[in-house]
Each structure stands twice: as structure tokens, then as C-alpha cells.
XYZ file of C-alpha atoms in Angstrom:
209
model
C 90.434 69.037 145.234
C 87.939 70.561 142.508
C 84.321 72.609 143.482
C 81.075 71.112 142.378
C 79.551 73.582 140.220
C 75.658 73.734 139.168
C 75.142 75.454 136.480
C 71.576 77.485 136.292
C 70.594 78.948 133.390
C 67.932 78.101 130.589
C 69.552 80.403 127.847
C 72.004 78.637 125.611
C 74.446 80.857 125.254
C 74.895 82.803 129.030
C 75.054 79.326 130.199
C 77.551 76.741 126.840
C 79.750 80.951 127.985
C 79.160 79.439 132.002
C 80.585 75.977 131.727
C 83.813 77.198 129.202
C 84.478 80.054 132.033
C 83.873 76.631 134.761
C 86.342 73.610 132.537
C 88.590 76.671 132.099
C 89.762 76.685 136.116
C 91.157 73.343 138.183
C 89.761 75.180 140.583
C 86.498 74.272 139.706
C 84.392 70.823 137.511
C 81.396 70.642 135.781
C 79.200 69.026 137.791
C 75.783 69.762 135.910
C 73.355 72.445 134.204
C 69.906 72.272 134.259
C 68.289 74.976 133.345
C 65.524 74.874 135.022
C 65.174 76.695 138.721
C 63.270 74.017 139.978
C 65.397 71.174 139.670
C 68.276 72.529 141.988
C 67.147 71.608 144.482
C 66.934 68.257 143.840
C 70.500 67.798 142.228
C 72.283 68.932 145.358
C 69.625 66.089 147.679
C 71.116 63.978 145.174
C 74.711 65.300 144.317
C 77.390 66.984 146.084
C 77.344 71.176 144.960
C 80.875 72.975 145.662
C 79.045 76.502 144.010
C 75.702 77.409 142.199
C 75.507 79.986 139.301
C 71.607 80.987 139.350
C 69.649 82.917 137.233
C 66.674 84.257 138.464
C 64.538 84.006 135.357
C 64.109 80.535 134.419
C 62.729 78.038 132.071
C 58.861 77.851 133.105
C 58.865 80.940 135.018
C 60.097 79.693 137.786
C 62.478 81.840 140.063
C 65.571 81.518 140.713
C 66.072 84.105 144.249
C 63.136 81.390 145.118
C 65.560 78.076 144.370
C 68.526 79.404 146.239
C 65.900 80.817 149.561
C 64.512 76.529 149.148
C 68.245 75.872 149.267
C 70.667 78.138 151.774
C 67.729 77.285 154.145
C 68.274 73.384 154.037
C 72.067 73.425 153.117
C 73.194 76.745 154.661
C 76.898 75.592 153.126
C 75.988 75.550 150.136
C 77.616 78.499 147.931
C 74.809 80.496 145.811
C 75.901 83.524 143.237
C 72.921 85.484 141.416
C 73.520 85.687 138.205
C 71.787 87.898 135.424
C 71.383 90.570 133.130
C 68.464 91.963 134.408
C 68.344 95.426 136.240
C 65.075 95.170 139.378
C 65.594 97.026 141.409
C 64.510 94.359 143.792
C 66.023 91.370 143.343
C 69.634 92.824 145.503
C 67.920 93.028 148.652
C 66.133 89.875 147.542
C 69.086 88.216 147.115
C 70.910 90.337 150.665
C 67.828 89.107 152.614
C 67.165 85.516 151.644
C 71.503 84.420 152.602
C 72.864 84.157 148.731
C 76.180 84.563 148.747
C 77.263 86.762 145.978
C 75.797 88.557 142.619
C 77.065 89.064 139.231
C 75.032 90.959 136.084
C 76.067 89.377 133.167
C 76.924 92.505 131.034
C 79.362 95.263 132.553
C 81.019 93.851 135.253
C 85.084 94.584 136.212
C 85.207 91.350 137.921
C 85.209 87.945 135.729
C 82.749 85.512 136.852
C 85.515 83.076 137.962
C 86.478 85.929 140.803
C 84.017 85.988 142.237
C 84.000 82.467 142.798
C 86.901 81.836 143.552
C 86.582 84.777 146.056
C 82.571 83.226 147.360
C 83.957 80.271 147.772
C 87.069 82.458 149.957
C 84.459 83.894 152.096
C 83.550 87.028 150.252
C 80.274 88.657 149.620
C 81.192 90.076 146.186
C 77.591 92.037 145.260
C 77.290 95.042 142.900
C 76.288 98.866 144.036
C 72.870 99.210 142.433
C 71.475 97.769 138.974
C 72.812 98.683 135.838
C 71.960 101.772 134.244
C 68.863 102.087 131.521
C 67.760 104.619 129.739
C 63.787 104.887 129.888
C 62.310 107.478 127.975
C 64.231 110.954 129.275
C 65.716 109.246 132.090
C 67.192 106.530 133.341
C 66.359 103.587 136.466
C 68.946 105.533 138.715
C 67.180 109.004 138.447
C 63.082 107.444 140.111
C 63.179 107.084 143.389
C 62.389 103.416 146.342
C 58.531 104.405 146.618
C 58.636 105.602 142.414
C 59.985 102.240 141.578
C 57.758 100.149 143.724
C 54.522 101.925 141.588
C 55.601 101.525 138.661
C 56.280 97.090 139.949
C 52.681 97.917 140.810
C 51.460 99.552 137.430
C 52.277 96.652 135.217
C 49.141 94.877 137.271
C 47.164 97.199 135.467
C 45.352 97.555 138.170
C 43.714 100.601 139.911
C 45.524 103.653 142.129
C 43.425 102.403 145.068
C 44.241 98.684 144.478
C 47.345 99.574 144.167
C 47.226 101.875 146.788
C 45.769 99.665 149.000
C 48.745 96.717 148.750
C 51.697 99.832 149.472
C 49.373 101.064 152.800
C 49.252 104.876 150.464
C 45.801 107.123 149.180
C 44.345 106.743 145.359
C 45.272 110.211 145.376
C 49.396 109.726 145.820
C 49.809 107.290 143.796
C 48.252 109.359 141.225
C 50.716 111.703 142.068
C 53.812 109.765 142.145
C 52.141 107.617 138.249
C 52.574 111.503 137.199
C 55.601 112.337 138.703
C 56.777 108.777 136.708
C 55.817 110.815 133.588
C 56.981 113.368 133.998
C 60.587 112.692 134.449
C 60.125 109.802 131.536
C 58.407 112.065 128.842
C 55.964 109.736 127.944
C 52.370 110.398 127.828
C 50.696 107.070 129.075
C 51.238 104.770 132.158
C 50.218 101.971 129.911
C 53.237 102.860 127.424
C 55.614 103.414 130.687
C 55.047 100.799 131.809
C 55.152 98.559 128.436
C 58.883 100.124 128.103
C 59.810 99.578 131.892
C 58.434 95.930 131.599
C 60.528 95.308 128.426
C 63.904 97.084 130.113
C 63.042 94.839 132.475
C 63.267 97.938 135.268
C 60.511 96.211 136.639
C 59.730 92.218 136.766
C 56.592 90.668 138.333
C 57.056 87.331 140.093
C 54.156 84.689 138.611
C 51.504 84.745 141.031
């Protein structure tokens, strides 16, 4: 018996590619595709879903990770594979924390999505060792420390060093030190340039409140 696959993807091309891959396999059958992660829970409640291919950033800004967490709590038997092309540093850790079964980057993966799906259904947890390598200014995202990435993400709010420091429980001076180090590493002249490039490359993506 083939496994029922729910695809959660708001972009036409990757959604169609996923559907083609699923339909080419005798181990899986395409149940439904939706473009909004918030709709996935209702599908799981009303239909027999075995595995979900879940994008993180979906229609209307709804988070696939938030939907995955909700689904895992209510339907722990459903396998969830996060699929994304964005190198946002925090998503791997968040996916592991909420119990996502596997994580697959749309570009540059050695394993095909069907291979990941089959291994996941067999009980494996397939995760990449790190985010995709992205060049930013004179460096790469892999050269940033975890604290620098935290600072960089907070900079997307446009808040002051004092406000950022309060959220991260560090002093404004420490925030300023890390910001300067980020500018030195990348070669950007201003924090605005730094944040704009980091956000456009998907290195840091702040969830909408």
C-alpha cells in the first residue's frame, strides 16, 4: 500500500516538481497540495495523511514549522519532512526541537527527495550537518558565530542596541561589539547594508508576530 503524501508549498514550480516525484513512485501517492501551512492541520484531521512535505515559508506568511509543531502534537504518527531553500540558521534546531522527522534543502542535496521520504518512512531521521553555504560580503554565513547570528537576526527589528541587549540578556556595549565584528567580517559600512543583504540572502529571517 502506498503512503499518502500531503504537499505544503506555495510556489508553483517546486510544488509541481514534488508532485511529479511523488507520482513517479509506487511507494507514495499524492493526496493533496496546499499553499498555506495553516491548512495542513485540517487536512490531517479529515484525511489519512502518512507523510507531509512541508515548506517553512508559505502563503500569507504562515510558518511551516509552527504548523509542524501543531500537527506533531495531535498526530505524532504522521511523518513530517521540512523542505526549504532558505539557509536561515535557526530552523534546523527548531525542527529538531519540535520533533520534525527529516529536513531537506531543495538545492544542493546529495539525496533525492524520494530517498529522504523512503528512509524517513523506514524510521530514519535525515538532517543535513549544516545550512547551505552563502557568501555575504567578504565572508560566508558559516563564518558567523551563533551569537553573531543571534545579533544579526535581532538587527532585522531595527531596534536599538539597548533593546536588543535586553532581549538577549547582554549589555548594549556587547551588542555594539558584535555588530562591529560583523561589519568587519563582511566589509559592509553600515548595519543597514549588513541587515539588508543578510535578509535578502535568507541567512536570517525574523518570524512575523
